[in-house]
C-alpha cells in the first residue's frame, strides 16, 4: 500500500514526514502510517464498542454480552482488532484505549434493562500495568455498575510468564467482586497448568475447536473433556464462534454451559441490542 503510505505522509503534515523517507522499506512505512492513524483515532472518535450476546444454554437466557472493539477509519474502512490491537499494544496506546473500552462497557451495561453481565477483553499489556486494579475499580465507581456484573476476559498469554504479581492481581480483581474468564482456552502453551494457577469463573473454549467439530472427532472429544473438566472445577464453560445449528447441538450435547456466536447474533452497537433469546429467534435455542 505505497499509495496509502504516501497519502498518509501528506495528510499527516510536516511533523511526520521523516517517517516516510524514500529508502524506508514499504512494510515499515505502512506500519508507521498505521501507528500514526491509530494515535489519532481516539481523539477523532473512530473507535466503537459493539456487543455480542452470551447465551446460557440450560436457562435459554442471555446471561451477558461481550464488548468488542471496532475501529472505523475514514479511508481504511473497518480495521479488524487482530490487525490494530497488537500495534496498539506495541506503541502503548492499549492502556488509554483499553481503559476507554472498559468505561464504555461499564456505562453501557449500567443502562441495560436487565442486570446481566458485560465481559471486557484485557490485553496482557494492561495486565502488567500497576494501576490496573485501580482503573477497573474507578470504571465501576464512575458508571455505578455492580462489580458482579463485570467479567474480565484474559488470554493464556497473561499467564505465560506468570509470577506472584500476576496471580495477586487476579485475586485483587476477584476481591472487587469481578468475575474472571479464561479466553481462547486450549490454544496456549500449557493450558491445563493455567487452570491450576487461578480459579477462573469461566473457561471460553477457543473457536478453532468449534470450527472443526463436524469434521474432526478429536475436536468433539476435546470439547466434551473441557466441558466436564469445567463442571468438576465449578467453572462455567462457554463455546465461542458457534455458527451453525449442527455446532450448537454438539456443544449442548457436550455439556457446555454457554454459547456465543454468529448463529445467535453478530456483535452489534449498544443501541441495537435485544435482551431476550426470543428476539434472537427462539427456534435457534430449542
Ligand atoms: P475474542 O475475545 O476471542 O473475541 C471473539 C471474536 O470472535 C470476536 O472477533 C468476535 O466478533 C468473533 N466471533 C464471534 N462469534 C463468531 C462466529 O460465530 N464466527 C466467527 N468466525 N467469529 C466469531 P473480533 O471482534 O474481531 O475480535 C478479535 C479479538 O480481538 C478478540 O478475540 C480479542 O482477543 C481482541 N479484542 C477485541 N476487542 C478487544 C478489546 O476491547 N480489548 C482487547 N485487549 N482485545 C480485544
Ligand atoms: Mg474475548
Ligand atoms: Mg476468544
Ligand atoms: Mg480470540
CSV table of C-alpha atoms and ligand atoms in Angstrom, one decimal:
chain,number,residue,atom,x,y,z
A,1,UNK,CA,0.0,0.0,0.0
A,2,UNK,CA,2.6,2.5,-1.1
A,3,UNK,CA,-0.2,4.9,-2.2
A,4,UNK,CA,-1.8,4.8,1.2
A,5,UNK,CA,1.5,5.4,2.8
A,6,UNK,CA,2.2,8.4,0.6
A,7,UNK,CA,-1.3,9.7,1.2
A,8,UNK,CA,-0.8,9.5,4.9
A,9,UNK,CA,2.6,11.1,4.7
A,10,UNK,CA,1.0,14.2,3.1
A,11,UNK,CA,-2.1,14.1,5.2
A,12,UNK,CA,-0.3,13.8,8.5
A,13,UNK,CA,1.6,17.1,7.9
A,14,UNK,CA,5.2,18.3,8.2
A,15,UNK,CA,6.0,16.9,11.6
A,16,UNK,CA,5.7,13.3,10.4
A,17,UNK,CA,7.3,13.4,7.0
A,18,UNK,CA,10.5,11.9,8.3
A,19,UNK,CA,8.7,8.6,8.8
A,20,UNK,CA,8.3,8.3,5.0
A,21,UNK,CA,11.8,8.7,3.7
A,22,UNK,CA,12.1,7.1,0.3
A,23,UNK,CA,14.6,4.5,1.4
A,24,UNK,CA,12.4,3.2,4.1
A,25,UNK,CA,11.0,-0.2,3.2
A,26,UNK,CA,7.3,-0.3,2.3
A,27,UNK,CA,6.3,-2.6,5.1
A,28,UNK,CA,7.8,-0.3,7.7
A,29,UNK,CA,6.2,2.8,6.0
A,30,UNK,CA,2.8,1.0,6.2
A,31,UNK,CA,3.4,0.2,9.8
A,32,UNK,CA,4.3,3.8,10.7
A,33,UNK,CA,1.2,5.0,8.8
A,34,UNK,CA,-0.9,2.6,10.8
A,35,UNK,CA,0.6,3.8,14.1
A,36,UNK,CA,0.0,7.5,13.2
A,37,UNK,CA,-3.6,6.8,12.3
A,38,UNK,CA,-4.1,4.8,15.4
A,39,UNK,CA,-2.7,7.6,17.6
A,40,UNK,CA,-5.2,10.0,16.1
A,41,UNK,CA,-8.2,7.6,16.1
A,42,UNK,CA,-9.2,8.1,19.7
A,43,UNK,CA,-9.4,11.9,19.5
A,44,UNK,CA,-11.1,11.6,16.1
A,45,UNK,CA,-13.8,9.4,17.7
A,46,UNK,CA,-13.1,6.5,15.3
A,47,UNK,CA,-13.5,3.7,17.9
A,48,UNK,CA,-16.7,2.0,18.7
A,49,UNK,CA,-17.6,-0.8,21.2
A,50,UNK,CA,-20.0,-3.5,19.9
A,51,UNK,CA,-21.6,-6.2,21.9
A,52,UNK,CA,-22.3,-9.9,21.3
A,53,UNK,CA,-24.8,-11.9,23.4
A,54,UNK,CA,-23.6,-14.8,25.6
A,55,UNK,CA,-26.4,-17.4,26.0
A,56,UNK,CA,-26.9,-19.7,29.0
A,57,UNK,CA,-28.0,-22.9,27.3
A,58,UNK,CA,-30.0,-24.5,30.1
A,59,UNK,CA,-31.8,-21.4,31.1
A,60,UNK,CA,-32.3,-20.3,27.5
A,61,UNK,CA,-31.4,-16.8,28.5
A,62,UNK,CA,-29.0,-14.1,27.6
A,63,UNK,CA,-26.6,-14.1,30.5
A,64,UNK,CA,-24.4,-11.3,29.3
A,65,UNK,CA,-22.7,-9.5,26.4
A,66,UNK,CA,-19.0,-9.4,25.3
A,67,UNK,CA,-17.7,-6.0,24.5
A,68,UNK,CA,-15.6,-6.0,21.3
A,69,UNK,CA,-13.7,-3.0,20.0
A,70,UNK,CA,-14.1,-1.7,16.4
A,71,UNK,CA,-12.0,0.9,14.5
A,72,UNK,CA,-13.7,2.7,11.6
A,73,UNK,CA,-11.1,4.7,9.7
A,74,UNK,CA,-12.3,7.2,7.1
A,75,UNK,CA,-10.0,5.8,4.4
A,76,UNK,CA,-9.0,2.4,5.6
A,77,UNK,CA,-12.6,1.4,6.5
A,78,UNK,CA,-13.1,-1.1,9.3
A,79,UNK,CA,-9.8,-2.4,10.6
A,80,UNK,CA,-10.1,-5.7,12.4
A,81,UNK,CA,-8.9,-5.9,16.0
A,82,UNK,CA,-6.4,-8.7,15.1
A,83,UNK,CA,-4.6,-6.0,13.0
A,84,UNK,CA,-4.7,-3.0,15.2
A,85,UNK,CA,-4.6,-4.4,18.8
A,86,UNK,CA,-1.1,-5.8,18.5
A,87,UNK,CA,0.0,-2.4,17.2
A,88,UNK,CA,-1.8,-0.5,20.0
A,89,UNK,CA,0.0,-2.9,22.4
A,90,UNK,CA,3.4,-2.1,20.9
A,91,UNK,CA,3.0,1.7,21.0
A,92,UNK,CA,1.5,1.7,24.5
A,93,UNK,CA,-1.9,3.0,23.2
A,94,UNK,CA,-3.6,-0.1,24.5
A,95,UNK,CA,-3.6,1.4,28.0
A,96,UNK,CA,-5.8,4.5,27.3
A,97,UNK,CA,-7.7,2.6,24.7
A,98,UNK,CA,-8.4,-0.4,27.0
A,99,UNK,CA,-9.5,2.0,29.7
A,100,UNK,CA,-11.9,3.7,27.3
A,101,UNK,CA,-13.4,0.3,26.3
A,102,UNK,CA,-13.8,-0.6,30.0
A,103,UNK,CA,-15.5,2.7,30.8
A,104,UNK,CA,-17.8,2.5,27.7
A,105,UNK,CA,-18.7,-1.1,28.5
A,106,UNK,CA,-19.5,-0.4,32.2
A,107,UNK,CA,-21.5,2.7,31.4
A,108,UNK,CA,-23.4,0.9,28.6
A,109,UNK,CA,-24.2,-2.1,30.8
A,110,UNK,CA,-25.3,0.1,33.7
A,111,UNK,CA,-28.2,1.3,31.5
A,112,UNK,CA,-29.4,-2.2,30.4
A,113,UNK,CA,-32.9,-3.2,31.3
A,114,UNK,CA,-31.7,-6.5,32.9
A,115,UNK,CA,-28.9,-6.9,35.4
A,116,UNK,CA,-26.8,-9.1,33.2
A,117,UNK,CA,-23.0,-9.1,32.8
A,118,UNK,CA,-20.7,-7.4,30.4
A,119,UNK,CA,-17.4,-9.1,29.5
A,120,UNK,CA,-14.4,-7.0,28.6
A,121,UNK,CA,-11.2,-8.3,27.0
A,122,UNK,CA,-8.0,-7.3,28.7
A,123,UNK,CA,-4.6,-7.3,27.0
A,124,UNK,CA,-1.6,-8.8,28.7
A,125,UNK,CA,0.0,-5.3,28.5
A,126,UNK,CA,-2.9,-3.8,30.5
A,127,UNK,CA,-2.5,-6.6,32.9
A,128,UNK,CA,1.1,-5.7,33.6
A,129,UNK,CA,0.2,-2.1,34.4
A,130,UNK,CA,0.4,-1.4,38.2
A,131,UNK,CA,-2.7,0.8,38.1
A,132,UNK,CA,-5.0,-1.9,36.5
A,133,UNK,CA,-6.9,-2.7,39.6
A,134,UNK,CA,-7.4,1.0,40.5
A,135,UNK,CA,-8.6,1.7,36.9
A,136,UNK,CA,-11.1,-1.1,37.0
A,137,UNK,CA,-12.4,0.0,40.4
A,138,UNK,CA,-12.8,3.5,39.1
A,139,UNK,CA,-14.6,2.5,36.0
A,140,UNK,CA,-17.1,0.6,38.2
A,141,UNK,CA,-17.5,3.6,40.6
A,142,UNK,CA,-17.9,6.1,37.7
A,143,UNK,CA,-20.6,4.0,36.0
A,144,UNK,CA,-22.3,2.7,39.1
A,145,UNK,CA,-22.2,-0.8,37.6
A,146,UNK,CA,-22.3,-3.5,40.3
A,147,UNK,CA,-19.0,-5.3,40.3
A,148,UNK,CA,-20.6,-8.8,40.0
A,149,UNK,CA,-21.8,-7.6,36.5
A,150,UNK,CA,-18.3,-7.1,35.2
A,151,UNK,CA,-16.3,-10.0,33.8
A,152,UNK,CA,-12.8,-9.6,32.5
A,153,UNK,CA,-11.5,-12.0,29.8
A,154,UNK,CA,-7.8,-12.7,29.8
A,155,UNK,CA,-5.9,-14.9,27.4
A,156,UNK,CA,-3.4,-17.5,28.3
A,157,UNK,CA,-0.6,-15.0,27.2
A,158,UNK,CA,-1.3,-13.2,30.5
A,159,UNK,CA,-0.2,-16.3,32.4
A,160,UNK,CA,2.6,-17.2,30.1
A,161,UNK,CA,5.3,-15.6,32.2
A,162,UNK,CA,3.2,-15.9,35.3
A,163,UNK,CA,4.7,-14.7,38.6
A,164,UNK,CA,3.4,-13.9,42.0
A,165,UNK,CA,2.1,-10.4,41.0
A,166,UNK,CA,0.1,-11.9,38.1
A,167,UNK,CA,-1.8,-14.2,40.4
A,168,UNK,CA,-2.0,-11.5,43.1
A,169,UNK,CA,-3.6,-9.1,40.6
A,170,UNK,CA,-6.2,-11.7,39.6
A,171,UNK,CA,-7.0,-12.2,43.3
A,172,UNK,CA,-7.3,-8.4,43.8
A,173,UNK,CA,-9.7,-8.1,40.8
A,174,UNK,CA,-11.7,-11.0,42.2
A,175,UNK,CA,-11.7,-9.2,45.5
A,176,UNK,CA,-13.5,-6.3,43.9
A,177,UNK,CA,-16.3,-8.8,43.1
A,178,UNK,CA,-15.4,-9.1,39.4
A,179,UNK,CA,-15.5,-12.4,37.5
A,180,UNK,CA,-12.5,-13.6,35.6
A,181,UNK,CA,-12.8,-15.7,32.4
A,182,UNK,CA,-10.0,-17.5,30.6
A,183,UNK,CA,-10.4,-16.7,26.8
A,184,UNK,CA,-9.3,-18.8,23.8
A,185,UNK,CA,-8.8,-21.8,26.1
A,186,UNK,CA,-6.8,-24.6,24.6
A,187,UNK,CA,-4.6,-22.6,22.3
A,188,UNK,CA,-1.9,-21.7,24.8
A,189,UNK,CA,1.4,-23.3,25.6
A,190,UNK,CA,0.3,-25.0,28.8
A,191,UNK,CA,-3.5,-24.7,29.0
A,192,UNK,CA,-4.2,-27.2,31.9
A,193,UNK,CA,-1.5,-25.8,34.1
A,194,UNK,CA,-3.1,-22.3,33.8
A,195,UNK,CA,-6.2,-23.7,35.4
A,196,UNK,CA,-4.1,-24.6,38.4
A,197,UNK,CA,-2.7,-21.1,38.9
A,198,UNK,CA,-6.1,-19.4,39.4
A,199,UNK,CA,-9.7,-20.5,40.0
A,200,UNK,CA,-11.3,-18.9,36.9
A,201,UNK,CA,-15.0,-18.3,36.9
A,202,UNK,CA,-15.3,-19.2,33.2
A,203,UNK,CA,-13.4,-21.1,30.5
A,204,UNK,CA,-14.1,-20.0,26.9
A,205,UNK,CA,-13.3,-22.8,24.6
A,206,UNK,CA,-11.4,-21.5,21.6
A,207,UNK,CA,-13.3,-21.1,18.2
A,208,UNK,CA,-10.8,-23.4,16.5
A,209,UNK,CA,-12.2,-26.4,18.3
A,210,UNK,CA,-15.8,-25.4,17.5
A,211,UNK,CA,-15.0,-24.8,13.8
A,212,UNK,CA,-13.8,-28.4,13.2
A,213,UNK,CA,-16.5,-30.1,15.4
A,214,UNK,CA,-18.3,-31.7,12.5
A,215,UNK,CA,-15.2,-32.8,10.6
A,216,UNK,CA,-12.9,-34.0,13.4
A,217,UNK,CA,-13.8,-36.5,16.1
A,218,UNK,CA,-10.9,-35.3,18.2
A,219,UNK,CA,-12.3,-31.8,18.4
A,220,UNK,CA,-15.6,-33.2,19.8
A,221,UNK,CA,-13.7,-35.3,22.3
A,222,UNK,CA,-11.7,-32.2,23.4
A,223,UNK,CA,-14.8,-30.0,23.8
A,224,UNK,CA,-16.5,-32.8,25.8
A,225,UNK,CA,-13.5,-33.1,28.1
A,226,UNK,CA,-13.2,-29.3,28.7
A,227,UNK,CA,-17.0,-29.2,29.5
A,228,UNK,CA,-16.7,-32.0,32.1
A,229,UNK,CA,-13.4,-30.5,33.5
A,230,UNK,CA,-15.2,-27.2,33.9
A,231,UNK,CA,-18.1,-28.8,35.6
A,232,UNK,CA,-15.8,-30.6,38.1
A,233,UNK,CA,-13.9,-27.3,38.8
A,234,UNK,CA,-17.2,-25.5,39.1
A,235,UNK,CA,-16.3,-23.2,36.2
A,236,UNK,CA,-18.7,-22.0,33.6
A,237,UNK,CA,-17.7,-23.4,30.1
A,238,UNK,CA,-18.5,-21.3,27.1
A,239,UNK,CA,-18.1,-22.2,23.4
A,240,UNK,CA,-17.1,-19.4,21.1
A,241,UNK,CA,-17.7,-19.0,17.4
A,242,UNK,CA,-20.8,-21.2,17.1
A,243,UNK,CA,-22.1,-20.5,13.6
A,244,UNK,CA,-24.4,-23.4,12.8
A,245,UNK,CA,-27.3,-25.4,14.3
A,246,UNK,CA,-25.1,-28.5,14.0
A,247,UNK,CA,-22.3,-27.0,16.0
A,248,UNK,CA,-24.8,-25.7,18.6
A,249,UNK,CA,-26.4,-29.2,19.0
A,250,UNK,CA,-22.9,-30.7,19.5
A,251,UNK,CA,-21.9,-28.0,22.0
A,252,UNK,CA,-25.1,-28.5,24.0
A,253,UNK,CA,-24.7,-32.3,24.0
A,254,UNK,CA,-21.1,-32.0,25.1
A,255,UNK,CA,-22.4,-30.2,28.3
A,256,UNK,CA,-21.1,-26.7,27.8
A,257,UNK,CA,-22.9,-24.1,29.9
A,258,UNK,CA,-22.9,-21.2,27.5
A,259,UNK,CA,-22.6,-20.4,23.8
A,260,UNK,CA,-21.7,-17.3,21.8
A,261,UNK,CA,-21.5,-17.0,18.0
A,262,UNK,CA,-22.9,-15.7,14.8
A,263,UNK,CA,-25.6,-18.4,14.8
A,264,UNK,CA,-27.2,-16.5,17.6
A,265,UNK,CA,-26.1,-12.9,16.8
A,266,UNK,CA,-23.1,-11.0,15.5
A,267,UNK,CA,-21.7,-8.2,17.7
A,268,UNK,CA,-24.0,-5.1,17.5
A,269,UNK,CA,-23.8,-1.5,18.5
A,270,UNK,CA,-25.1,-0.7,22.0
A,271,UNK,CA,-28.3,0.9,20.7
A,272,UNK,CA,-29.3,-2.3,18.7
A,273,UNK,CA,-29.2,-4.9,21.5
A,274,UNK,CA,-32.0,-7.2,22.4
A,275,UNK,CA,-32.1,-8.8,25.8
A,276,UNK,CA,-34.4,-11.8,25.3
A,277,UNK,CA,-33.4,-15.0,23.5
A,278,UNK,CA,-36.9,-14.9,21.9
A,279,UNK,CA,-35.8,-11.8,20.0
A,280,UNK,CA,-32.7,-13.6,18.7
A,281,UNK,CA,-35.1,-16.2,17.1
A,282,UNK,CA,-36.2,-18.7,19.7
A,283,UNK,CA,-36.2,-21.6,17.2
A,284,UNK,CA,-32.4,-21.4,17.4
A,285,UNK,CA,-32.3,-22.4,21.1
A,286,UNK,CA,-35.0,-25.0,21.3
B,1,LIG,P1,-12.0,-12.8,21.4
B,1,LIG,O1,-12.1,-12.1,22.7
B,1,LIG,O2,-11.8,-14.3,21.4
B,1,LIG,O3,-13.4,-12.5,20.7
B,1,LIG,C1,-14.2,-13.3,19.9
B,1,LIG,C2,-14.0,-13.0,18.4
B,1,LIG,O4,-14.8,-13.9,17.6
B,1,LIG,C3,-14.6,-11.6,18.0
B,1,LIG,O5,-13.8,-11.2,16.9
B,1,LIG,C4,-16.0,-11.9,17.5
B,1,LIG,O6,-16.5,-11.0,16.7
B,1,LIG,C5,-15.7,-13.2,16.8
B,1,LIG,N1,-16.9,-14.1,16.7
B,1,LIG,C6,-17.9,-14.2,17.5
B,1,LIG,N2,-18.8,-15.1,17.0
B,1,LIG,C7,-18.2,-15.7,15.9
B,1,LIG,C8,-18.6,-16.7,15.0
B,1,LIG,O7,-19.7,-17.3,15.1
B,1,LIG,N3,-17.7,-17.0,14.0
B,1,LIG,C9,-16.6,-16.3,13.8
B,1,LIG,N4,-15.8,-16.6,12.8
B,1,LIG,N5,-16.2,-15.3,14.7
B,1,LIG,C10,-17.0,-15.0,15.7
B,1,LIG,P2,-13.2,-9.7,16.9
B,1,LIG,O8,-14.3,-8.7,17.4
B,1,LIG,O9,-12.7,-9.5,15.5
B,1,LIG,O10,-12.1,-9.7,18.0
B,1,LIG,C11,-10.9,-10.5,17.8
B,1,LIG,C12,-10.1,-10.5,19.0
B,1,LIG,O11,-9.6,-9.1,19.2
B,1,LIG,C13,-10.8,-10.8,20.3
B,1,LIG,O12,-10.9,-12.2,20.4
B,1,LIG,C14,-9.9,-10.2,21.3
B,1,LIG,O13,-8.8,-11.1,21.6
B,1,LIG,C15,-9.4,-9.0,20.6
B,1,LIG,N6,-10.2,-7.8,21.1
B,1,LIG,C16,-11.4,-7.4,20.6
B,1,LIG,N7,-11.8,-6.3,21.3
B,1,LIG,C17,-10.9,-6.1,22.3
B,1,LIG,C18,-10.7,-5.1,23.3
B,1,LIG,O14,-11.5,-4.2,23.6
B,1,LIG,N8,-9.5,-5.2,24.1
B,1,LIG,C19,-8.6,-6.2,23.8
B,1,LIG,N9,-7.5,-6.2,24.6
B,1,LIG,N10,-8.7,-7.1,22.9
B,1,LIG,C20,-9.8,-7.1,22.1
B,2,LIG,MG1,-12.9,-12.5,24.4
B,3,LIG,MG1,-11.9,-15.9,22.4
B,4,LIG,MG1,-9.5,-14.6,20.2
